[in-house]
Coordinates of C-alpha atoms in Angstrom, one line a residue:
M1 CA -22.6 -6.6 -24.0
L2 CA -24.2 -8.4 -21.1
A3 CA -24.5 -6.4 -17.9
R4 CA -22.8 -7.7 -14.8
T5 CA -24.1 -7.3 -11.2
R6 CA -21.8 -5.5 -8.9
T7 CA -21.0 -5.6 -5.2
T8 CA -24.1 -3.8 -4.1
L9 CA -26.4 -6.5 -5.5
A10 CA -24.3 -9.3 -4.0
S11 CA -24.4 -7.6 -0.5
T12 CA -28.1 -7.2 -0.7
L13 CA -28.5 -10.9 -1.5
L14 CA -26.2 -11.8 1.4
L15 CA -28.3 -9.7 3.8
A16 CA -31.4 -11.4 2.7
A17 CA -29.9 -14.8 3.3
A18 CA -28.8 -13.8 6.8
C19 CA -32.3 -12.8 7.7
G20 CA -33.4 -16.4 7.8
D21 CA -34.6 -17.0 4.2
S22 CA -34.4 -20.7 3.8
S23 CA -34.3 -20.6 0.0
S24 CA -31.1 -20.5 -1.9
A25 CA -30.2 -17.0 -2.8
S26 CA -28.7 -18.1 -6.1
G27 CA -32.0 -19.3 -7.5
S28 CA -32.5 -20.4 -11.1
A29 CA -34.4 -19.4 -14.1
S30 CA -36.8 -21.5 -16.2
A31 CA -36.2 -22.2 -19.8
S32 CA -38.5 -20.5 -22.3
E33 CA -40.1 -22.2 -25.2
S34 CA -37.5 -20.7 -27.5
G35 CA -34.4 -21.8 -25.6
T36 CA -32.7 -22.9 -22.4
G37 CA -32.0 -20.2 -19.9
T38 CA -28.8 -19.7 -18.0
S39 CA -28.8 -17.2 -15.1
N40 CA -25.6 -15.3 -14.2
A41 CA -26.7 -14.1 -10.8
T42 CA -25.4 -16.1 -7.8
T43 CA -24.5 -15.6 -4.2
S44 CA -22.5 -17.6 -1.8
S45 CA -23.8 -19.0 1.5
D46 CA -23.1 -17.4 4.9
S47 CA -19.5 -16.1 4.9
D48 CA -17.4 -13.7 6.9
D49 CA -15.9 -12.4 3.6
T50 CA -17.5 -9.5 1.8
P51 CA -17.8 -10.4 -1.9
T52 CA -16.2 -8.0 -4.4
G53 CA -16.1 -7.8 -8.2
D54 CA -18.4 -9.4 -10.6
I55 CA -20.9 -12.1 -9.5
P56 CA -20.0 -15.5 -11.1
T57 CA -22.4 -16.9 -13.7
T58 CA -24.5 -19.9 -13.0
S59 CA -24.2 -23.2 -14.9
A60 CA -26.8 -24.1 -17.6
S61 CA -28.1 -26.9 -15.3
A62 CA -28.7 -24.5 -12.4
S63 CA -30.6 -22.1 -14.6
A64 CA -32.8 -24.7 -16.1
S65 CA -34.9 -25.0 -13.0
A66 CA -37.6 -22.7 -11.6
G67 CA -37.2 -19.1 -12.8
S68 CA -38.7 -17.2 -9.8
S69 CA -37.5 -16.6 -6.3
S70 CA -39.1 -18.2 -3.2
G71 CA -40.4 -15.9 -0.7
G72 CA -39.9 -12.8 -2.8
T73 CA -36.1 -12.8 -2.7
P74 CA -34.6 -11.3 -5.9
V75 CA -32.8 -13.8 -8.2
C76 CA -31.3 -11.2 -10.5
E77 CA -30.8 -7.5 -10.9
P78 CA -33.8 -5.9 -12.7
G79 CA -32.9 -5.2 -16.4
Q80 CA -29.8 -7.5 -16.2
T81 CA -29.2 -9.6 -19.4
V82 CA -27.7 -13.1 -19.3
A83 CA -26.7 -15.6 -22.1
C84 CA -28.9 -18.5 -23.0
D85 CA -28.8 -21.4 -25.5
C86 CA -31.0 -21.4 -28.6
P87 CA -32.3 -24.5 -30.4
E88 CA -30.3 -23.8 -33.5
G89 CA -27.1 -23.5 -31.5
Q90 CA -26.9 -19.7 -31.4
V91 CA -26.4 -17.7 -28.2
G92 CA -29.5 -15.7 -27.1
T93 CA -30.3 -13.4 -24.2
Q94 CA -32.7 -13.3 -21.2
T95 CA -33.6 -10.1 -19.4
C96 CA -34.3 -9.9 -15.6
S97 CA -37.8 -8.7 -14.7
D98 CA -38.5 -5.4 -13.1
G99 CA -39.0 -7.1 -9.8
G100 CA -35.8 -9.1 -10.1
D101 CA -37.7 -12.3 -9.4
E102 CA -37.3 -14.0 -12.7
L103 CA -35.6 -14.1 -16.1
G104 CA -37.6 -13.5 -19.2
P105 CA -37.8 -15.8 -22.3
C106 CA -34.7 -16.6 -24.2
V107 CA -34.5 -14.2 -27.2
C108 CA -32.7 -15.8 -30.0
P109 CA -31.1 -13.8 -32.8
E110 CA -32.7 -14.0 -36.2
S111 CA -30.7 -15.9 -38.9
V112 CA -28.9 -13.8 -41.4
C113 CA -28.7 -15.2 -44.9
G114 CA -25.3 -14.5 -46.2
D115 CA -23.3 -14.7 -42.9
G116 CA -21.8 -18.1 -43.9
E117 CA -23.6 -19.8 -41.0
V118 CA -26.6 -22.1 -41.2
N119 CA -29.1 -20.8 -38.6
G120 CA -32.8 -20.9 -38.0
A121 CA -34.8 -22.0 -41.0
E122 CA -31.9 -21.8 -43.4
A123 CA -31.2 -24.9 -45.5
C124 CA -27.7 -23.6 -46.4
D125 CA -25.6 -20.5 -46.2
D126 CA -22.2 -20.5 -47.9
G127 CA -21.7 -16.7 -47.6
T128 CA -22.0 -16.1 -51.3
N129 CA -25.4 -17.7 -52.0
D130 CA -25.4 -17.1 -55.8
G131 CA -27.1 -20.3 -56.7
A132 CA -24.1 -21.6 -58.5
Y133 CA -23.4 -25.4 -58.9
G134 CA -22.7 -26.9 -55.4
G135 CA -23.7 -23.6 -53.7
C136 CA -26.7 -22.1 -52.0
L137 CA -29.7 -20.2 -53.4
P138 CA -29.8 -16.4 -52.7
D139 CA -32.5 -16.8 -50.0
C140 CA -30.7 -19.7 -48.2
S141 CA -33.8 -21.8 -48.7
A142 CA -32.2 -24.7 -50.6
L143 CA -29.0 -25.8 -52.3
G144 CA -28.3 -24.8 -55.9
P145 CA -27.7 -27.4 -58.6
H146 CA -25.7 -30.2 -57.0
C147 CA -24.8 -33.9 -57.3
G148 CA -27.7 -35.9 -56.0
D149 CA -30.6 -33.7 -57.2
A150 CA -31.5 -36.1 -60.1
E151 CA -30.6 -33.5 -62.7
V152 CA -27.4 -33.4 -64.8
N153 CA -25.7 -30.1 -64.0
G154 CA -22.2 -28.6 -63.9
P155 CA -19.4 -31.1 -64.3
E156 CA -21.6 -34.1 -63.7
A157 CA -21.6 -37.0 -66.2
C158 CA -24.8 -38.3 -64.8
D159 CA -27.2 -37.9 -61.8
D160 CA -29.8 -40.5 -60.8
G161 CA -30.5 -38.9 -57.4
N162 CA -29.7 -42.0 -55.4
A163 CA -26.8 -43.1 -53.2
V164 CA -25.9 -46.3 -55.0
D165 CA -22.7 -47.1 -56.8
G166 CA -22.4 -49.4 -59.8
D167 CA -26.0 -48.8 -61.1
G168 CA -25.0 -46.8 -64.0
C169 CA -24.4 -43.5 -62.1
N170 CA -22.3 -43.4 -59.0
V171 CA -22.9 -41.3 -55.9
D172 CA -20.3 -38.8 -57.1
C173 CA -22.2 -38.4 -60.4
V174 CA -19.5 -40.3 -62.3
Q175 CA -20.7 -43.0 -64.7
S176 CA -20.3 -46.5 -63.3
G177 CA -17.2 -48.1 -64.7
S178 CA -15.9 -45.0 -66.4
E179 CA -12.1 -44.7 -66.9
L180 CA -10.6 -42.3 -64.3
W181 CA -6.9 -42.6 -65.5
T182 CA -4.6 -44.8 -67.4
E183 CA -0.8 -45.3 -67.0
Y184 CA 1.6 -47.0 -69.4
Y185 CA 5.2 -48.3 -69.0
P186 CA 7.2 -49.4 -72.1
G187 CA 10.1 -50.8 -70.2
D188 CA 13.7 -49.6 -70.4
D189 CA 14.3 -51.4 -73.8
A190 CA 12.1 -52.2 -76.7
G191 CA 10.5 -55.5 -75.8
N192 CA 7.7 -56.9 -73.8
A193 CA 6.7 -55.2 -70.6
R194 CA 3.6 -56.4 -68.9
A195 CA 1.8 -56.5 -65.6
R196 CA 0.6 -59.9 -64.4
G197 CA -0.5 -59.3 -60.8
A198 CA -2.1 -56.4 -58.8
A199 CA -2.9 -55.6 -55.2
V200 CA -4.0 -52.5 -53.2
D201 CA -2.5 -51.6 -49.8
A202 CA -4.2 -50.0 -46.8
D203 CA -3.5 -46.5 -48.1
G204 CA -5.2 -47.1 -51.4
N205 CA -1.9 -47.4 -53.3
V206 CA -1.9 -50.0 -56.1
I207 CA 1.1 -52.3 -56.6
I208 CA 1.5 -54.1 -59.9
V209 CA 4.0 -56.8 -60.8
G210 CA 5.2 -58.5 -64.0
E211 CA 8.3 -58.3 -66.2
E212 CA 10.2 -55.8 -68.4
F213 CA 12.6 -56.7 -71.2
V214 CA 16.2 -55.6 -70.8
V215 CA 18.8 -56.1 -73.5
G216 CA 21.3 -58.7 -72.5
E217 CA 19.1 -59.8 -69.5
N218 CA 15.9 -61.0 -71.2
A219 CA 12.9 -60.5 -68.9
N220 CA 13.6 -58.9 -65.5
A221 CA 11.1 -59.3 -62.6
W222 CA 9.4 -55.9 -62.3
A223 CA 7.2 -54.1 -59.8
R224 CA 5.8 -50.6 -59.4
K225 CA 3.7 -48.8 -56.8
Y226 CA 1.3 -46.1 -57.8
S227 CA -0.6 -43.6 -55.6
P228 CA -4.5 -43.5 -55.9
D229 CA -4.0 -40.6 -58.4
G230 CA -1.7 -42.6 -60.6
D231 CA 1.6 -41.0 -59.5
I232 CA 4.6 -43.4 -59.5
L233 CA 5.9 -43.9 -55.9
W234 CA 8.6 -46.4 -56.7
S235 CA 9.8 -49.0 -59.2
F236 CA 11.6 -52.3 -58.6
S237 CA 13.5 -54.5 -61.1
W238 CA 15.4 -57.7 -60.5
N239 CA 17.6 -59.8 -62.7
G240 CA 18.6 -63.3 -61.8
D241 CA 22.2 -64.6 -62.0
S242 CA 21.6 -66.5 -65.3
N243 CA 20.3 -63.5 -67.3
G244 CA 17.2 -65.5 -68.3
D245 CA 13.5 -64.9 -68.0
D246 CA 12.6 -63.7 -64.5
I247 CA 8.9 -63.0 -64.1
L248 CA 6.6 -62.0 -61.2
H249 CA 3.1 -63.5 -61.5
A250 CA 1.3 -62.3 -58.4
V251 CA 1.5 -60.0 -55.4
A252 CA -0.2 -59.8 -52.0
V253 CA -0.1 -57.2 -49.2
A254 CA 0.9 -58.4 -45.7
P255 CA -0.7 -56.9 -42.6
D256 CA 2.3 -54.7 -41.9
G257 CA 2.3 -53.3 -45.4
D258 CA 5.1 -55.6 -46.7
L259 CA 4.6 -57.0 -50.2
V260 CA 4.9 -60.7 -51.0
M261 CA 5.6 -61.4 -54.7
V262 CA 5.9 -64.8 -56.4
G263 CA 7.0 -66.0 -59.9
E264 CA 9.8 -67.7 -61.6
T265 CA 13.5 -67.2 -62.2
Y266 CA 15.6 -68.9 -64.9
V267 CA 18.6 -70.9 -63.6
A268 CA 21.1 -72.2 -66.1
G269 CA 20.9 -75.9 -66.4
D270 CA 17.8 -76.1 -64.2
G271 CA 15.2 -74.3 -66.2
A272 CA 12.7 -72.2 -64.2
D273 CA 12.7 -72.2 -60.3
M274 CA 10.0 -70.7 -58.2
L275 CA 10.9 -67.2 -57.0
F276 CA 9.6 -65.7 -53.7
L277 CA 10.3 -62.0 -52.8
K278 CA 9.3 -60.0 -49.9
L279 CA 9.7 -56.2 -50.1
G280 CA 9.0 -53.5 -47.6
P281 CA 6.3 -50.8 -48.3
D282 CA 9.3 -48.7 -49.6
S283 CA 10.4 -51.4 -52.0
K284 CA 13.5 -52.4 -49.9
P285 CA 14.0 -56.2 -50.0
V286 CA 13.1 -58.1 -46.8
W287 CA 14.0 -61.5 -48.0
Q288 CA 14.3 -63.6 -51.2
M289 CA 14.3 -67.3 -51.8
T290 CA 13.7 -69.8 -54.6
Y291 CA 12.4 -73.4 -54.8
S292 CA 13.4 -76.1 -57.2
S293 CA 11.8 -79.6 -57.2
D294 CA 14.0 -82.7 -57.2
S295 CA 13.2 -83.1 -61.0
G296 CA 13.9 -79.5 -61.7
L297 CA 13.5 -78.2 -65.3
G298 CA 10.4 -76.0 -64.7
D299 CA 8.9 -74.9 -61.4
R300 CA 6.7 -71.8 -61.3
A301 CA 4.7 -70.0 -58.6
F302 CA 1.5 -68.4 -60.1
G303 CA -0.6 -67.3 -57.1
V304 CA 0.0 -65.9 -53.6
A305 CA -2.2 -64.8 -50.6
V306 CA -1.4 -63.5 -47.1
D307 CA -3.6 -64.0 -44.0
P308 CA -4.1 -61.6 -41.1
Q309 CA -1.2 -63.2 -39.2
G310 CA 1.1 -62.7 -42.1
N311 CA 1.3 -66.4 -43.2
I312 CA 1.8 -66.8 -46.9
A313 CA 0.0 -69.3 -49.2
V314 CA 1.6 -70.0 -52.6
T315 CA 0.5 -72.2 -55.4
G316 CA 1.9 -73.1 -58.8
E317 CA 3.3 -76.0 -60.8
E318 CA 6.1 -78.4 -60.0
Y319 CA 7.9 -80.3 -62.7
K320 CA 7.6 -84.0 -62.7
L321 CA 8.8 -85.4 -66.0
I322 CA 8.8 -85.0 -69.8
G323 CA 7.5 -81.4 -69.5
L324 CA 4.6 -82.3 -67.3
H325 CA 3.7 -80.8 -63.9
N326 CA 1.9 -81.3 -60.6
V327 CA -0.2 -78.8 -58.6
W328 CA 2.1 -77.5 -55.9
T329 CA 0.8 -75.6 -52.8
R330 CA 2.7 -74.4 -49.8
L331 CA 1.9 -72.5 -46.6
M332 CA 4.8 -70.5 -45.2
D333 CA 5.2 -68.3 -42.1
P334 CA 5.9 -64.5 -42.5
D335 CA 9.6 -65.3 -42.8
G336 CA 9.1 -67.6 -45.7
L337 CA 9.7 -70.8 -43.7
E338 CA 7.7 -73.8 -44.8
I339 CA 4.7 -74.8 -42.6
W340 CA 3.3 -77.5 -45.0
T341 CA 3.5 -78.4 -48.7
D342 CA 1.1 -80.5 -50.8
T343 CA 1.6 -81.7 -54.3
Y344 CA -1.2 -83.2 -56.4
D345 CA -0.9 -85.4 -59.5
A346 CA -4.3 -86.1 -61.1
N347 CA -3.7 -88.3 -64.1
A348 CA -0.1 -88.2 -65.1
G349 CA -0.6 -85.1 -67.1
N350 CA -0.2 -81.3 -66.8
D351 CA -1.7 -80.0 -63.6
A352 CA -1.3 -76.5 -62.1
G353 CA -2.4 -74.3 -59.3
N354 CA -3.0 -70.9 -60.8
A355 CA -4.4 -68.9 -57.9
V356 CA -4.9 -69.1 -54.1
A357 CA -7.0 -67.2 -51.5
F358 CA -7.6 -67.4 -47.8
T359 CA -11.0 -67.7 -46.1
E360 CA -11.8 -65.7 -43.0
G361 CA -11.2 -68.8 -40.9
G362 CA -7.7 -69.4 -42.3
D363 CA -8.5 -72.2 -44.8
L364 CA -7.0 -72.1 -48.3
I365 CA -8.9 -72.1 -51.6
V366 CA -6.7 -73.2 -54.6
A367 CA -7.9 -72.9 -58.2
G368 CA -6.3 -74.3 -61.3
N369 CA -6.6 -77.1 -63.8
I370 CA -5.9 -80.8 -64.0
Y371 CA -5.3 -83.2 -66.9
V372 CA -8.0 -85.6 -67.7
P373 CA -7.6 -88.1 -70.6
I374 CA -9.5 -87.1 -73.7
G375 CA -10.6 -83.9 -71.9
L376 CA -7.2 -82.3 -72.0
A377 CA -7.8 -80.1 -68.9
D378 CA -10.6 -79.8 -66.4
L379 CA -11.5 -77.0 -63.9
W380 CA -10.1 -77.9 -60.5
L381 CA -10.9 -76.3 -57.1
R382 CA -9.7 -77.5 -53.7
K383 CA -10.1 -76.3 -50.2
Y384 CA -7.4 -77.0 -47.6
S385 CA -7.6 -76.5 -43.9
A386 CA -5.1 -74.3 -42.2
A387 CA -3.2 -77.4 -41.3
G388 CA -3.0 -78.6 -44.9
K389 CA -5.8 -81.2 -44.8
E390 CA -7.9 -81.5 -48.0
L391 CA -11.5 -80.5 -47.0
W392 CA -13.1 -80.9 -50.5
T393 CA -12.2 -80.9 -54.2
R394 CA -14.5 -79.9 -57.1
T395 CA -13.7 -80.6 -60.7
A396 CA -15.8 -79.8 -63.8
D397 CA -15.6 -80.3 -67.6
H398 CA -17.4 -78.1 -70.1
M399 CA -17.2 -79.5 -73.6
K400 CA -14.3 -82.0 -73.5
G401 CA -11.7 -79.4 -74.1
N402 CA -9.3 -77.2 -72.1
D403 CA -11.1 -75.8 -69.1
L404 CA -9.0 -73.8 -66.6
W405 CA -9.5 -71.6 -63.6
H406 CA -7.0 -68.7 -63.7
A407 CA -8.0 -66.7 -60.6
V408 CA -9.9 -66.9 -57.3
A409 CA -11.1 -64.6 -54.6
V410 CA -13.2 -65.0 -51.4
D411 CA -15.8 -62.4 -50.3
N412 CA -16.8 -61.3 -46.8
D413 CA -19.4 -64.1 -46.5
G414 CA -17.0 -66.9 -47.6
N415 CA -18.3 -67.1 -51.2
I416 CA -15.7 -68.0 -53.8
G417 CA -15.3 -65.9 -57.0
L418 CA -13.6 -67.6 -60.0
V419 CA -12.7 -66.7 -63.5
G420 CA -11.0 -68.6 -66.3
E421 CA -11.7 -70.2 -69.6
V422 CA -13.8 -73.1 -71.0
Y423 CA -13.7 -74.7 -74.4
E424 CA -16.5 -73.8 -76.8
V425 CA -16.9 -75.8 -80.0
A426 CA -17.8 -72.7 -81.9
G427 CA -15.4 -70.3 -80.3
L428 CA -12.4 -72.3 -79.1
A429 CA -12.3 -70.6 -75.6
A430 CA -14.9 -68.5 -73.7
I431 CA -14.6 -66.5 -70.5
L432 CA -16.1 -68.3 -67.5
S433 CA -17.0 -66.2 -64.4
A434 CA -18.6 -67.9 -61.5
K435 CA -19.5 -67.7 -57.8
Y436 CA -19.4 -70.7 -55.6
N437 CA -20.6 -71.0 -52.0
A438 CA -18.2 -71.8 -49.1
S439 CA -18.8 -75.5 -49.6
G440 CA -17.7 -75.4 -53.2
F441 CA -21.1 -75.5 -55.0
E442 CA -22.0 -73.3 -57.8
V443 CA -24.2 -70.3 -57.1
W444 CA -24.1 -68.9 -60.6
A445 CA -21.9 -69.0 -63.7
K446 CA -21.7 -66.8 -66.7
I447 CA -20.0 -67.4 -70.1
Q448 CA -18.8 -64.6 -72.3
D449 CA -18.1 -65.7 -75.9
S450 CA -17.3 -62.6 -78.1
D451 CA -18.4 -62.1 -81.6
G452 CA -14.8 -62.6 -82.7
G453 CA -15.4 -66.3 -82.1
D454 CA -11.8 -67.1 -80.9
N455 CA -10.0 -67.2 -77.6
D456 CA -11.7 -65.2 -74.9
I457 CA -9.9 -65.8 -71.6
G458 CA -10.6 -64.5 -68.0
H459 CA -7.4 -63.8 -66.1
G460 CA -8.3 -62.0 -62.9
V461 CA -11.1 -61.7 -60.3
A462 CA -11.8 -59.8 -57.2
F463 CA -14.8 -58.9 -54.9
D464 CA -15.6 -55.5 -53.6
A465 CA -16.9 -54.8 -50.1
S466 CA -20.5 -55.1 -51.3
G467 CA -20.0 -58.6 -52.7
N468 CA -19.9 -57.5 -56.4
L469 CA -17.6 -59.6 -58.5
I470 CA -15.2 -58.0 -61.0
A471 CA -13.6 -60.2 -63.6
V472 CA -11.0 -59.1 -66.2
G473 CA -9.4 -60.8 -69.2
E474 CA -9.2 -60.6 -72.9
E475 CA -11.9 -60.6 -75.6
Y476 CA -11.0 -61.6 -79.1
T477 CA -12.0 -59.6 -82.2
A478 CA -11.5 -61.1 -85.6
N479 CA -9.9 -57.9 -87.1
D480 CA -8.0 -56.6 -84.1
F481 CA -6.7 -59.6 -82.1
A482 CA -7.5 -59.2 -78.4
R483 CA -9.0 -56.3 -76.4
T484 CA -9.0 -55.9 -72.6
W485 CA -12.2 -56.9 -71.0
V486 CA -13.5 -55.7 -67.6
R487 CA -16.9 -56.7 -66.2
K488 CA -18.7 -56.0 -62.9
H489 CA -21.3 -58.5 -61.7
S490 CA -23.8 -58.0 -58.9
P491 CA -23.8 -60.5 -56.0
A492 CA -26.5 -62.3 -57.9
G493 CA -24.5 -62.5 -61.1
D494 CA -26.2 -59.8 -63.1
E495 CA -24.0 -57.7 -65.4
L496 CA -23.7 -54.2 -64.0
W497 CA -21.3 -52.9 -66.6
T498 CA -18.6 -53.9 -69.0
Q499 CA -15.6 -51.9 -70.3
I500 CA -13.6 -52.9 -73.4
H501 CA -10.2 -51.2 -74.2
D502 CA -8.8 -51.4 -77.7
G503 CA -5.3 -50.0 -77.9
V504 CA -4.1 -47.6 -80.6
D505 CA -2.3 -50.3 -82.5
A506 CA -3.6 -53.5 -83.9
G507 CA -2.4 -56.2 -81.5
N508 CA -3.2 -58.1 -78.3
D509 CA -4.4 -55.9 -75.4
I510 CA -4.9 -58.1 -72.3
A511 CA -6.1 -57.4 -68.7
R512 CA -4.3 -59.9 -66.6
A513 CA -5.1 -58.8 -63.0
V514 CA -7.5 -56.8 -61.0
A515 CA -7.5 -55.2 -57.5
I516 CA -10.2 -53.1 -55.7
D517 CA -9.7 -50.4 -53.1
A518 CA -11.8 -49.7 -50.0
S519 CA -14.0 -47.2 -51.8
G520 CA -14.7 -49.7 -54.6
H521 CA -12.5 -48.2 -57.3
I522 CA -11.2 -50.9 -59.7
Y523 CA -7.6 -51.2 -61.0
A524 CA -7.1 -53.4 -64.0
A525 CA -3.6 -54.2 -65.1
G526 CA -2.0 -56.0 -68.0
E527 CA -0.6 -55.1 -71.4
E528 CA -1.3 -53.1 -74.5
Y529 CA 0.3 -53.8 -77.8
R530 CA 2.5 -51.1 -79.4
V531 CA 4.1 -51.2 -82.8
G532 CA 7.8 -51.5 -82.4
Q533 CA 7.5 -52.1 -78.7
F534 CA 5.5 -55.4 -78.6
A535 CA 3.8 -54.9 -75.2
D536 CA 3.6 -52.0 -72.8
V537 CA 2.5 -52.3 -69.2
W538 CA -1.1 -51.0 -69.0
L539 CA -2.9 -49.9 -65.8
T540 CA -6.4 -48.3 -65.7
K541 CA -8.4 -47.1 -62.7
Y542 CA -12.2 -47.4 -63.1
A543 CA -15.0 -45.8 -61.1
P544 CA -17.1 -48.3 -59.1

């Protein structure tokens, strides 16, 4: 316990001040090399009142100046101890000299290994210090085995000792691209249930959309929200008036957390109409609308994006005649009201906008395919201004076959990520993943043609915060139909890892959409074939 000066000392100091000593009776003590001193001895200036009780302590700033009195006036009571600050954050003590003219050095307490506090030269101190995984060595000199020490210990799957994700071993000692959890949904009735679109909200929850089969209603539009741990937060199902196929193809998250979903709904006598839904974060409907072209008989919305102001971009296909379609793109305000619409007919064939994304400046990037005589379908990419003006268009043909972009994303630098399929003479279709610059010119492109030698198709693409590109789709195997395919590319296009999922039953397993959370975790969604069930919704979370 620190000693406190009493009235006698205070009275003495007051008498000294009254005798004409020009120095301040409160004084201050100097800091020693081991700490910063703080003196608790103070006196007031001339006063008619006689001080009583304990003398107030000085502030740290006052005690940091000269530690001896001027003219021999005592600054503290001999033997008195006061608190001082130590370099490691502990509280030390200083003792007043025998003459009362200065405070001694700050004496700091020795660190005690095992007290649960890191002091002095200790590297760690967890209070147990048994050297267990993630703990501290018995002498507090270093951590025990832990993630980041470049040795595989405890529950670690790997440990490369660096702080880089996606290089084979992540910073949390989990293998890059490893499966963290998988969820399935078979639908209410035996029939196709599949996810076609995915998005992640600001809380890290993942929303997937698609369809589920219901007896007597065919396909119902379907959506579900999962927590980051895979818990179901809510489910949503919608059946149109005509009990036909109602399908959601894509979803995007608005700035306020609302969810914008687009797809198609069957209307008796009119075929498919475009379907637009906006739900609140709790799945409660905000608004719903449909769009049918003048020709009718088959209008579908395939892609959606939302900008920071809440404006909504949608692209798809609009029926024109004899089963053929035009690219259709619309910008809407947050209430779903049209701002502008553009339709594009390339060569009187089948054209479609399959995906859309916003740039940071509010321009729109639309990706899809257009008909070209003899070539069947060419890759098609267009950039619109926020006002709907065409800024540029890029088309490409691979081998005079069907070439289609199925998905698009834009990274923080304005680069454009794309995935789709291109015709290969030997393999029918191969996955094409590519990165273009903001002007629409290719930076790199990668083709994946599996050993199965049949239809390999890329369906979804996304960028993470570091500019890595993740593409998902299906890879064909001769004996087992299709398997889900997930690949992570570096910003330069190098393959970082690939994950293949082959379901328990022999059938088509397809990854149709991908979304990435703020920490780089990857959600791939689609379908897995099940005997007697056709397709189940499939959702897997992967490590970065």
